[in-house]
Amino acid sequence: MSKYLLIFYNSIQRSLIYRFNTFSLLFIQIFVFGVFFYLWSSIYREGGQIGNYSLGEMVTYYFLVIFLSLIIKADVAWRVGDEIRLGTMTTILLRPISYFGYTFSRLAGEIVFNTAVYFSSFLILFLFLKDYLNISLNLEQVSFFLVSVILGTAIYFLFFYMVGLSTFWFGFVWGFNFTMSMIVSFLEGAVIPLDLLPEFITRMSNFLPFKYIMFTPISIFTKRTELTLDLLIIPLVWVIALYFISLIMFKIGVKKYEGYGA
Amino acid sequence: MELKKTFLKYFKIFLHLQKIGLMSRTAYRANFFIIIFAVLIQASFSLIFIKVVFGFLNNISGWNYYEALVIVATYLIVEGLMWVLFGQFNTIVKQIQQGELDGLIVRPIDTQFLVSVWRGDSEDIVRIITGLGVIVYALNNLNLTLTQITVNSFFYIFMLFNALVITYSLAVLFKTISIWTIEARAFFHLTDSFSRMSQYPTDIFYHKIVQTIATVIIPLFFMATVPAKILTRGFDLKIVLSSFIIAGVFFYISRKFFQFALTKYESASS
């Protein structure tokens, strides 16, 4: 266990080195949020209405999309893919650690670092925007939200870990990773809230794990959904399923691994 | 005569690099076609977003659905041109990180030109094609005569060119900073976000100060809204002149900044 804690700790240290990058990303996302804020406010000022969303709900929705994107979206597939393609995975395989544990600990370190930095920044932003945001929380809701975010992060990580592992078969998955990132960002509700899309897309998203990454946690936070255990049990089942599929993928894929370039 | 010779020399280099770029992109053929598919999906999201929003509204800050489509299409064309012609000026970041910029500086060609055209992502041509298709569709549904469309299109091409110059200059300005910072993933996201946010009409900025920022400091206004305005609503001398001035100023500043930054370059490889 201590070896994974060390990887976790090193990951936080590495994030500290690239703090310029971290703060630049924060600035960029605030800029993007600013444009969306004006887009929605100008629509609602002119008397428009998007679905059954109030201005407060819409602004809060995108506020949380940006916050969660900053925290959970690490380049897992890209890194795993490169380690397979360039042969650098060999150095990890030769050590007495599991590759999954190594990748997970590294990501966990980044998430903890990102949460610390971005949570405090968004708290300040929240104080400026509190009149526009629709936030009134109770303990049950916060607990549901936190568990839901953890499960959503796990789904995101496991899915893109598998996309990265597909390099064992395809050799180079930049295009595949890019495609999946696009599709996932749409089906998780980061582009448009899923309940504003045509019904067949909403229905289709019920059979996929992606809506639990963003749409479900945000719906919990904004009280747009009833707090039932289903909201946590279904993504938990997805996490378990994706975990076992990723283990199988690794077991089969690593047999094809040649480590060229190492 | 000398100018013509220089132009031809640079044009030949550009074509040669484009050819090499296409060959290297198609080396992983399956990946190349998957990226084309991904680019198409990404482009379609911008259009779906507008479609969904206009499913609930008739206009956004005075822009109807078809006019808003022209803004999105303009963004797609400019974005596509940035990728195909200049690879979003991303070469500089990679070259600096790997200490390969030395190899370009010593060549008897303008360094900024070489860095700009070193890499072109040919698959992004689908963005340009999609954008053009959307413009044709939108113009068909707008109440414009053939003469209006012809005249407006003439000025639109100039506005599009200026939008490209502004977007290119912003990329040069931000990505050149990597000469000092080395690690520069954020700069890619920064210019990408500026460009992406230009696909919404800048009339949404109802505060005067934000409107000024979006016109002069980060000129989102000229990156897609202005070309779309000229194409759908006709010639406007003040806007057209401002567009040329802003494009000229941004290009001049970015050029000077790039040349200054090169004097501070310390090769990472040596």
PDB file of C-alpha atoms in Angstrom, chain B:
ATOM      1  CA  MET B   1      10.785  40.584 -59.709  1.00  0.00           C
ATOM      2  CA  GLU B   2      12.714  39.804 -56.509  1.00  0.00           C
ATOM      3  CA  LEU B   3       9.466  39.795 -54.554  1.00  0.00           C
ATOM      4  CA  LYS B   4       7.857  37.363 -56.998  1.00  0.00           C
ATOM      5  CA  LYS B   5      10.890  35.056 -56.726  1.00  0.00           C
ATOM      6  CA  THR B   6      10.745  35.125 -52.921  1.00  0.00           C
ATOM      7  CA  PHE B   7       7.011  34.481 -52.938  1.00  0.00           C
ATOM      8  CA  LEU B   8       7.427  31.494 -55.257  1.00  0.00           C
ATOM      9  CA  LYS B   9      10.226  30.117 -53.089  1.00  0.00           C
ATOM     10  CA  TYR B  10       8.093  30.333 -49.944  1.00  0.00           C
ATOM     11  CA  PHE B  11       5.065  28.933 -51.744  1.00  0.00           C
ATOM     12  CA  LYS B  12       7.084  25.927 -52.917  1.00  0.00           C
ATOM     13  CA  ILE B  13       8.308  25.309 -49.366  1.00  0.00           C
ATOM     14  CA  PHE B  14       4.736  25.557 -48.110  1.00  0.00           C
ATOM     15  CA  LEU B  15       3.474  23.027 -50.671  1.00  0.00           C
ATOM     16  CA  HIS B  16       6.359  20.690 -49.938  1.00  0.00           C
ATOM     17  CA  LEU B  17       5.667  20.767 -46.190  1.00  0.00           C
ATOM     18  CA  GLN B  18       1.948  20.223 -46.781  1.00  0.00           C
ATOM     19  CA  LYS B  19       2.814  17.130 -48.846  1.00  0.00           C
ATOM     20  CA  ILE B  20       5.110  15.777 -46.131  1.00  0.00           C
ATOM     21  CA  GLY B  21       2.412  16.545 -43.557  1.00  0.00           C
ATOM     22  CA  LEU B  22      -0.208  14.595 -45.487  1.00  0.00           C
ATOM     23  CA  MET B  23       2.163  11.641 -45.868  1.00  0.00           C
ATOM     24  CA  SER B  24       2.965  11.538 -42.157  1.00  0.00           C
ATOM     25  CA  ARG B  25      -0.709  11.904 -41.172  1.00  0.00           C
ATOM     26  CA  THR B  26      -1.720   9.023 -43.454  1.00  0.00           C
ATOM     27  CA  ALA B  27       1.082   6.768 -42.196  1.00  0.00           C
ATOM     28  CA  TYR B  28      -1.429   5.483 -39.623  1.00  0.00           C
ATOM     29  CA  ARG B  29      -4.295   5.308 -42.137  1.00  0.00           C
ATOM     30  CA  ALA B  30      -6.988   4.023 -39.775  1.00  0.00           C
ATOM     31  CA  ASN B  31      -6.066   6.718 -37.275  1.00  0.00           C
ATOM     32  CA  PHE B  32      -6.270   9.359 -40.036  1.00  0.00           C
ATOM     33  CA  PHE B  33      -9.844   8.400 -40.932  1.00  0.00           C
ATOM     34  CA  ILE B  34     -10.855   8.109 -37.281  1.00  0.00           C
ATOM     35  CA  ILE B  35      -9.593  11.672 -36.733  1.00  0.00           C
ATOM     36  CA  ILE B  36     -11.621  12.873 -39.727  1.00  0.00           C
ATOM     37  CA  PHE B  37     -14.660  11.252 -38.107  1.00  0.00           C
ATOM     38  CA  ALA B  38     -13.827  12.900 -34.754  1.00  0.00           C
ATOM     39  CA  VAL B  39     -13.400  16.319 -36.375  1.00  0.00           C
ATOM     40  CA  LEU B  40     -16.798  15.893 -38.031  1.00  0.00           C
ATOM     41  CA  ILE B  41     -18.366  14.998 -34.685  1.00  0.00           C
ATOM     42  CA  GLN B  42     -16.735  18.005 -33.032  1.00  0.00           C
ATOM     43  CA  ALA B  43     -18.003  20.302 -35.797  1.00  0.00           C
ATOM     44  CA  SER B  44     -21.499  18.835 -35.550  1.00  0.00           C
ATOM     45  CA  PHE B  45     -21.656  19.567 -31.789  1.00  0.00           C
ATOM     46  CA  SER B  46     -21.428  23.299 -32.490  1.00  0.00           C
ATOM     47  CA  LEU B  47     -24.332  22.949 -34.906  1.00  0.00           C
ATOM     48  CA  ILE B  48     -26.377  20.743 -32.552  1.00  0.00           C
ATOM     49  CA  PHE B  49     -25.882  23.281 -29.762  1.00  0.00           C
ATOM     50  CA  ILE B  50     -27.313  26.072 -31.933  1.00  0.00           C
ATOM     51  CA  LYS B  51     -30.145  23.799 -33.120  1.00  0.00           C
ATOM     52  CA  VAL B  52     -31.121  22.898 -29.539  1.00  0.00           C
ATOM     53  CA  VAL B  53     -30.970  26.500 -28.288  1.00  0.00           C
ATOM     54  CA  PHE B  54     -33.032  27.760 -31.233  1.00  0.00           C
ATOM     55  CA  GLY B  55     -35.527  24.986 -30.550  1.00  0.00           C
ATOM     56  CA  PHE B  56     -36.640  27.202 -27.659  1.00  0.00           C
ATOM     57  CA  LEU B  57     -36.006  30.683 -29.109  1.00  0.00           C
ATOM     58  CA  ASN B  58     -36.452  32.742 -32.265  1.00  0.00           C
ATOM     59  CA  ASN B  59     -33.339  34.842 -31.881  1.00  0.00           C
ATOM     60  CA  ILE B  60     -30.300  35.471 -29.714  1.00  0.00           C
ATOM     61  CA  SER B  61     -29.370  39.140 -29.336  1.00  0.00           C
ATOM     62  CA  GLY B  62     -30.915  39.939 -32.709  1.00  0.00           C
ATOM     63  CA  TRP B  63     -29.492  36.917 -34.586  1.00  0.00           C
ATOM     64  CA  ASN B  64     -31.978  34.444 -36.039  1.00  0.00           C
ATOM     65  CA  TYR B  65     -31.224  30.735 -36.493  1.00  0.00           C
ATOM     66  CA  TYR B  66     -29.787  30.961 -40.023  1.00  0.00           C
ATOM     67  CA  GLU B  67     -27.680  34.019 -39.212  1.00  0.00           C
ATOM     68  CA  ALA B  68     -26.349  32.270 -36.103  1.00  0.00           C
ATOM     69  CA  LEU B  69     -25.484  29.284 -38.315  1.00  0.00           C
ATOM     70  CA  VAL B  70     -23.341  31.582 -40.477  1.00  0.00           C
ATOM     71  CA  ILE B  71     -21.388  32.615 -37.354  1.00  0.00           C
ATOM     72  CA  VAL B  72     -20.779  28.977 -36.408  1.00  0.00           C
ATOM     73  CA  ALA B  73     -19.842  28.140 -40.015  1.00  0.00           C
ATOM     74  CA  THR B  74     -17.359  31.031 -40.106  1.00  0.00           C
ATOM     75  CA  TYR B  75     -15.796  29.784 -36.882  1.00  0.00           C
ATOM     76  CA  LEU B  76     -15.517  26.284 -38.419  1.00  0.00           C
ATOM     77  CA  ILE B  77     -13.829  27.655 -41.567  1.00  0.00           C
ATOM     78  CA  VAL B  78     -11.328  29.811 -39.643  1.00  0.00           C
ATOM     79  CA  GLU B  79     -10.594  26.957 -37.229  1.00  0.00           C
ATOM     80  CA  GLY B  80     -10.169  24.551 -40.169  1.00  0.00           C
ATOM     81  CA  LEU B  81      -7.787  26.934 -41.969  1.00  0.00           C
ATOM     82  CA  MET B  82      -5.763  27.373 -38.771  1.00  0.00           C
ATOM     83  CA  TRP B  83      -5.281  23.605 -38.510  1.00  0.00           C
ATOM     84  CA  VAL B  84      -4.707  22.875 -42.195  1.00  0.00           C
ATOM     85  CA  LEU B  85      -2.336  25.776 -42.922  1.00  0.00           C
ATOM     86  CA  PHE B  86      -0.545  26.305 -39.613  1.00  0.00           C
ATOM     87  CA  GLY B  87      -1.343  23.318 -37.353  1.00  0.00           C
ATOM     88  CA  GLN B  88      -2.603  25.972 -34.908  1.00  0.00           C
ATOM     89  CA  PHE B  89       1.042  27.136 -34.549  1.00  0.00           C
ATOM     90  CA  ASN B  90       1.502  24.196 -32.162  1.00  0.00           C
ATOM     91  CA  THR B  91       4.864  23.317 -33.721  1.00  0.00           C
ATOM     92  CA  ILE B  92       6.657  25.933 -31.667  1.00  0.00           C
ATOM     93  CA  VAL B  93       5.607  24.360 -28.371  1.00  0.00           C
ATOM     94  CA  LYS B  94       6.870  20.910 -29.366  1.00  0.00           C
ATOM     95  CA  GLN B  95      10.035  22.260 -30.990  1.00  0.00           C
ATOM     96  CA  ILE B  96      10.930  24.217 -27.859  1.00  0.00           C
ATOM     97  CA  GLN B  97      10.249  21.319 -25.503  1.00  0.00           C
ATOM     98  CA  GLN B  98      12.410  18.976 -27.567  1.00  0.00           C
ATOM     99  CA  GLY B  99      15.080  21.564 -28.339  1.00  0.00           C
ATOM    100  CA  GLU B 100      14.439  21.266 -32.070  1.00  0.00           C
ATOM    101  CA  LEU B 101      13.797  24.937 -32.735  1.00  0.00           C
ATOM    102  CA  ASP B 102      17.552  25.397 -33.348  1.00  0.00           C
ATOM    103  CA  GLY B 103      17.172  23.362 -36.521  1.00  0.00           C
ATOM    104  CA  LEU B 104      14.641  25.848 -37.906  1.00  0.00           C
ATOM    105  CA  ILE B 105      16.335  29.042 -36.762  1.00  0.00           C
ATOM    106  CA  VAL B 106      19.552  28.309 -38.684  1.00  0.00           C
ATOM    107  CA  ARG B 107      17.820  27.833 -42.033  1.00  0.00           C
ATOM    108  CA  PRO B 108      17.934  30.693 -44.586  1.00  0.00           C
ATOM    109  CA  ILE B 109      14.163  31.167 -44.416  1.00  0.00           C
ATOM    110  CA  ASP B 110      12.040  33.394 -42.211  1.00  0.00           C
ATOM    111  CA  THR B 111      11.756  31.481 -38.907  1.00  0.00           C
ATOM    112  CA  GLN B 112       8.181  32.535 -38.164  1.00  0.00           C
ATOM    113  CA  PHE B 113       7.085  31.352 -41.601  1.00  0.00           C
ATOM    114  CA  LEU B 114       8.843  28.020 -41.169  1.00  0.00           C
ATOM    115  CA  VAL B 115       7.469  27.431 -37.661  1.00  0.00           C
ATOM    116  CA  SER B 116       3.975  28.390 -38.862  1.00  0.00           C
ATOM    117  CA  VAL B 117       3.799  26.023 -41.828  1.00  0.00           C
ATOM    118  CA  TRP B 118       6.003  23.242 -40.445  1.00  0.00           C
ATOM    119  CA  ARG B 119       2.969  21.165 -39.560  1.00  0.00           C
ATOM    120  CA  GLY B 120      -0.457  21.187 -41.200  1.00  0.00           C
ATOM    121  CA  ASP B 121      -3.272  18.867 -40.153  1.00  0.00           C
ATOM    122  CA  SER B 122      -4.825  17.947 -43.489  1.00  0.00           C
ATOM    123  CA  GLU B 123      -7.723  16.010 -41.918  1.00  0.00           C
ATOM    124  CA  ASP B 124      -9.165  19.292 -40.659  1.00  0.00           C
ATOM    125  CA  ILE B 125     -10.173  20.181 -44.184  1.00  0.00           C
ATOM    126  CA  VAL B 126     -13.500  18.551 -43.256  1.00  0.00           C
ATOM    127  CA  ARG B 127     -14.123  21.488 -40.902  1.00  0.00           C
ATOM    128  CA  ILE B 128     -13.787  23.896 -43.845  1.00  0.00           C
ATOM    129  CA  ILE B 129     -16.034  21.761 -46.058  1.00  0.00           C
ATOM    130  CA  THR B 130     -18.647  21.494 -43.272  1.00  0.00           C
ATOM    131  CA  GLY B 131     -18.489  25.267 -42.710  1.00  0.00           C
ATOM    132  CA  LEU B 132     -18.954  26.007 -46.414  1.00  0.00           C
ATOM    133  CA  GLY B 133     -21.873  23.573 -46.617  1.00  0.00           C
ATOM    134  CA  VAL B 134     -23.576  25.220 -43.637  1.00  0.00           C
ATOM    135  CA  ILE B 135     -23.104  28.675 -45.200  1.00  0.00           C
ATOM    136  CA  VAL B 136     -24.745  27.551 -48.454  1.00  0.00           C
ATOM    137  CA  TYR B 137     -27.635  26.033 -46.458  1.00  0.00           C
ATOM    138  CA  ALA B 138     -28.067  29.170 -44.322  1.00  0.00           C
ATOM    139  CA  LEU B 139     -27.879  31.581 -47.282  1.00  0.00           C
ATOM    140  CA  ASN B 140     -30.544  29.525 -49.066  1.00  0.00           C
ATOM    141  CA  ASN B 141     -32.863  30.122 -46.141  1.00  0.00           C
ATOM    142  CA  LEU B 142     -32.134  33.816 -45.662  1.00  0.00           C
ATOM    143  CA  ASN B 143     -34.074  36.426 -47.590  1.00  0.00           C
ATOM    144  CA  LEU B 144     -31.200  37.587 -49.791  1.00  0.00           C
ATOM    145  CA  THR B 145     -31.130  38.235 -53.542  1.00  0.00           C
ATOM    146  CA  LEU B 146     -28.426  36.727 -55.733  1.00  0.00           C
ATOM    147  CA  THR B 147     -26.833  40.175 -56.172  1.00  0.00           C
ATOM    148  CA  GLN B 148     -26.771  40.713 -52.401  1.00  0.00           C
ATOM    149  CA  ILE B 149     -25.195  37.285 -51.873  1.00  0.00           C
ATOM    150  CA  THR B 150     -22.547  37.973 -54.547  1.00  0.00           C
ATOM    151  CA  VAL B 151     -21.604  41.420 -53.212  1.00  0.00           C
ATOM    152  CA  ASN B 152     -21.676  40.316 -49.576  1.00  0.00           C
ATOM    153  CA  SER B 153     -19.589  37.217 -50.344  1.00  0.00           C
ATOM    154  CA  PHE B 154     -16.912  39.421 -51.930  1.00  0.00           C
ATOM    155  CA  PHE B 155     -16.480  41.395 -48.693  1.00  0.00           C
ATOM    156  CA  TYR B 156     -16.963  38.253 -46.606  1.00  0.00           C
ATOM    157  CA  ILE B 157     -13.792  36.753 -48.100  1.00  0.00           C
ATOM    158  CA  PHE B 158     -11.776  39.770 -46.891  1.00  0.00           C
ATOM    159  CA  MET B 159     -13.377  39.594 -43.448  1.00  0.00           C
ATOM    160  CA  LEU B 160     -12.629  35.877 -43.316  1.00  0.00           C
ATOM    161  CA  PHE B 161      -9.012  36.604 -44.187  1.00  0.00           C
ATOM    162  CA  ASN B 162      -8.818  39.193 -41.395  1.00  0.00           C
ATOM    163  CA  ALA B 163     -10.417  36.724 -38.955  1.00  0.00           C
ATOM    164  CA  LEU B 164      -7.736  34.198 -39.893  1.00  0.00           C
ATOM    165  CA  VAL B 165      -4.976  36.795 -39.398  1.00  0.00           C
ATOM    166  CA  ILE B 166      -6.351  37.708 -35.953  1.00  0.00           C
ATOM    167  CA  THR B 167      -6.719  34.063 -34.868  1.00  0.00           C
ATOM    168  CA  TYR B 168      -3.216  33.290 -36.173  1.00  0.00           C
ATOM    169  CA  SER B 169      -1.753  36.331 -34.389  1.00  0.00           C
ATOM    170  CA  LEU B 170      -3.374  35.313 -31.083  1.00  0.00           C
ATOM    171  CA  ALA B 171      -1.900  31.822 -31.468  1.00  0.00           C
ATOM    172  CA  VAL B 172       1.561  33.311 -32.142  1.00  0.00           C
ATOM    173  CA  LEU B 173       1.274  35.687 -29.183  1.00  0.00           C
ATOM    174  CA  PHE B 174       0.253  33.034 -26.674  1.00  0.00           C
ATOM    175  CA  LYS B 175       2.236  30.040 -27.881  1.00  0.00           C
ATOM    176  CA  THR B 176       5.459  32.006 -28.244  1.00  0.00           C
ATOM    177  CA  ILE B 177       5.383  32.514 -24.466  1.00  0.00           C
ATOM    178  CA  SER B 178       6.462  28.864 -24.264  1.00  0.00           C
ATOM    179  CA  ILE B 179       9.987  30.121 -25.104  1.00  0.00           C
ATOM    180  CA  TRP B 180      10.071  31.243 -21.453  1.00  0.00           C
ATOM    181  CA  THR B 181       7.814  28.662 -19.793  1.00  0.00           C
ATOM    182  CA  ILE B 182       8.742  25.504 -21.827  1.00  0.00           C
ATOM    183  CA  GLU B 183       5.675  23.583 -20.514  1.00  0.00           C
ATOM    184  CA  ALA B 184       2.797  25.104 -22.431  1.00  0.00           C
ATOM    185  CA  ARG B 185      -0.198  22.772 -22.640  1.00  0.00           C
ATOM    186  CA  ALA B 186      -2.327  25.590 -21.277  1.00  0.00           C
ATOM    187  CA  PHE B 187      -1.520  27.871 -24.223  1.00  0.00           C
ATOM    188  CA  PHE B 188      -3.080  25.383 -26.588  1.00  0.00           C
ATOM    189  CA  HIS B 189      -6.281  25.434 -24.526  1.00  0.00           C
ATOM    190  CA  LEU B 190      -6.149  29.215 -24.261  1.00  0.00           C
ATOM    191  CA  THR B 191      -6.099  29.948 -27.995  1.00  0.00           C
ATOM    192  CA  ASP B 192      -8.489  27.070 -28.625  1.00  0.00           C
ATOM    193  CA  SER B 193     -10.953  28.545 -26.094  1.00  0.00           C
ATOM    194  CA  PHE B 194     -10.728  32.046 -27.585  1.00  0.00           C
ATOM    195  CA  SER B 195     -11.400  30.620 -30.993  1.00  0.00           C
ATOM    196  CA  ARG B 196     -14.225  28.352 -29.751  1.00  0.00           C
ATOM    197  CA  MET B 197     -15.964  31.198 -27.937  1.00  0.00           C
ATOM    198  CA  SER B 198     -16.022  33.266 -31.142  1.00  0.00           C
ATOM    199  CA  GLN B 199     -18.816  31.016 -32.446  1.00  0.00           C
ATOM    200  CA  TYR B 200     -21.402  32.864 -30.358  1.00  0.00           C
ATOM    201  CA  PRO B 201     -22.605  36.328 -31.490  1.00  0.00           C
ATOM    202  CA  THR B 202     -20.632  38.936 -29.573  1.00  0.00           C
ATOM    203  CA  ASP B 203     -23.825  41.011 -29.213  1.00  0.00           C
ATOM    204  CA  ILE B 204     -24.532  38.812 -26.153  1.00  0.00           C
ATOM    205  CA  PHE B 205     -22.027  40.939 -24.211  1.00  0.00           C
ATOM    206  CA  TYR B 206     -24.478  43.538 -22.961  1.00  0.00           C
ATOM    207  CA  HIS B 207     -21.961  45.335 -20.723  1.00  0.00           C
ATOM    208  CA  LYS B 208     -20.077  48.070 -22.578  1.00  0.00           C
ATOM    209  CA  ILE B 209     -16.715  47.200 -21.001  1.00  0.00           C
ATOM    210  CA  VAL B 210     -16.988  43.496 -21.913  1.00  0.00           C
ATOM    211  CA  GLN B 211     -17.990  44.485 -25.440  1.00  0.00           C
ATOM    212  CA  THR B 212     -14.859  46.662 -25.700  1.00  0.00           C
ATOM    213  CA  ILE B 213     -12.683  43.788 -24.457  1.00  0.00           C
ATOM    214  CA  ALA B 214     -14.278  41.442 -27.015  1.00  0.00           C
ATOM    215  CA  THR B 215     -13.609  43.991 -29.762  1.00  0.00           C
ATOM    216  CA  VAL B 216     -10.128  45.313 -29.039  1.00  0.00           C
ATOM    217  CA  ILE B 217      -8.278  43.168 -26.472  1.00  0.00           C
ATOM    218  CA  ILE B 218      -9.472  39.651 -27.323  1.00  0.00           C
ATOM    219  CA  PRO B 219     -11.155  40.516 -30.630  1.00  0.00           C
ATOM    220  CA  LEU B 220     -13.775  37.743 -30.653  1.00  0.00           C
ATOM    221  CA  PHE B 221     -16.014  40.229 -32.497  1.00  0.00           C
ATOM    222  CA  PHE B 222     -13.833  40.144 -35.631  1.00  0.00           C
ATOM    223  CA  MET B 223     -13.169  36.393 -35.502  1.00  0.00           C
ATOM    224  CA  ALA B 224     -16.632  35.213 -36.597  1.00  0.00           C
ATOM    225  CA  THR B 225     -19.389  37.718 -35.810  1.00  0.00           C
ATOM    226  CA  VAL B 226     -18.089  40.410 -38.199  1.00  0.00           C
ATOM    227  CA  PRO B 227     -17.643  38.158 -41.260  1.00  0.00           C
ATOM    228  CA  ALA B 228     -21.130  36.698 -40.589  1.00  0.00           C
ATOM    229  CA  LYS B 229     -22.598  40.192 -40.196  1.00  0.00           C
ATOM    230  CA  ILE B 230     -21.133  41.322 -43.535  1.00  0.00           C
ATOM    231  CA  LEU B 231     -22.348  38.184 -45.310  1.00  0.00           C
ATOM    232  CA  THR B 232     -25.891  38.275 -43.955  1.00  0.00           C
ATOM    233  CA  ARG B 233     -26.501  42.021 -43.517  1.00  0.00           C
ATOM    234  CA  GLY B 234     -24.267  43.632 -46.137  1.00  0.00           C
ATOM    235  CA  PHE B 235     -21.319  46.012 -46.315  1.00  0.00           C
ATOM    236  CA  ASP B 236     -20.601  48.314 -43.358  1.00  0.00           C
ATOM    237  CA  LEU B 237     -17.640  50.658 -43.927  1.00  0.00           C
ATOM    238  CA  LYS B 238     -16.894  51.239 -40.234  1.00  0.00           C
ATOM    239  CA  ILE B 239     -16.822  47.529 -39.421  1.00  0.00           C
ATOM    240  CA  VAL B 240     -14.807  46.606 -42.516  1.00  0.00           C
ATOM    241  CA  LEU B 241     -12.176  49.265 -41.838  1.00  0.00           C
ATOM    242  CA  SER B 242     -11.966  48.321 -38.148  1.00  0.00           C
ATOM    243  CA  SER B 243     -11.472  44.705 -39.145  1.00  0.00           C
ATOM    244  CA  PHE B 244      -8.461  45.591 -41.326  1.00  0.00           C
ATOM    245  CA  ILE B 245      -6.991  47.819 -38.604  1.00  0.00           C
ATOM    246  CA  ILE B 246      -7.383  45.222 -35.835  1.00  0.00           C
ATOM    247  CA  ALA B 247      -5.963  42.451 -38.049  1.00  0.00           C
ATOM    248  CA  GLY B 248      -3.003  44.659 -39.034  1.00  0.00           C
ATOM    249  CA  VAL B 249      -2.271  45.711 -35.459  1.00  0.00           C
ATOM    250  CA  PHE B 250      -2.490  42.163 -34.103  1.00  0.00           C
ATOM    251  CA  PHE B 251      -0.274  40.782 -36.852  1.00  0.00           C
ATOM    252  CA  TYR B 252       2.327  43.515 -36.298  1.00  0.00           C
ATOM    253  CA  ILE B 253       2.376  42.986 -32.522  1.00  0.00           C
ATOM    254  CA  SER B 254       2.588  39.202 -32.814  1.00  0.00           C
ATOM    255  CA  ARG B 255       5.400  39.452 -35.383  1.00  0.00           C
ATOM    256  CA  LYS B 256       7.425  41.825 -33.188  1.00  0.00           C
ATOM    257  CA  PHE B 257       6.765  39.671 -30.125  1.00  0.00           C
ATOM    258  CA  PHE B 258       7.917  36.521 -31.930  1.00  0.00           C
ATOM    259  CA  GLN B 259      11.132  38.226 -33.066  1.00  0.00           C
ATOM    260  CA  PHE B 260      11.765  39.523 -29.537  1.00  0.00           C
ATOM    261  CA  ALA B 261      11.087  36.081 -28.032  1.00  0.00           C
ATOM    262  CA  LEU B 262      13.586  34.449 -30.408  1.00  0.00           C
ATOM    263  CA  THR B 263      16.346  36.619 -28.952  1.00  0.00           C
ATOM    264  CA  LYS B 264      15.561  35.052 -25.551  1.00  0.00           C
ATOM    265  CA  TYR B 265      15.520  31.459 -26.801  1.00  0.00           C
ATOM    266  CA  GLU B 266      17.847  29.089 -24.945  1.00  0.00           C
ATOM    267  CA  SER B 267      18.072  25.756 -26.665  1.00  0.00           C
ATOM    268  CA  ALA B 268      16.929  22.921 -24.396  1.00  0.00           C
ATOM    269  CA  SER B 269      19.048  20.466 -26.362  1.00  0.00           C
ATOM    270  CA  SER B 270      22.426  22.131 -25.983  1.00  0.00           C
TER     271      SER B 270
END
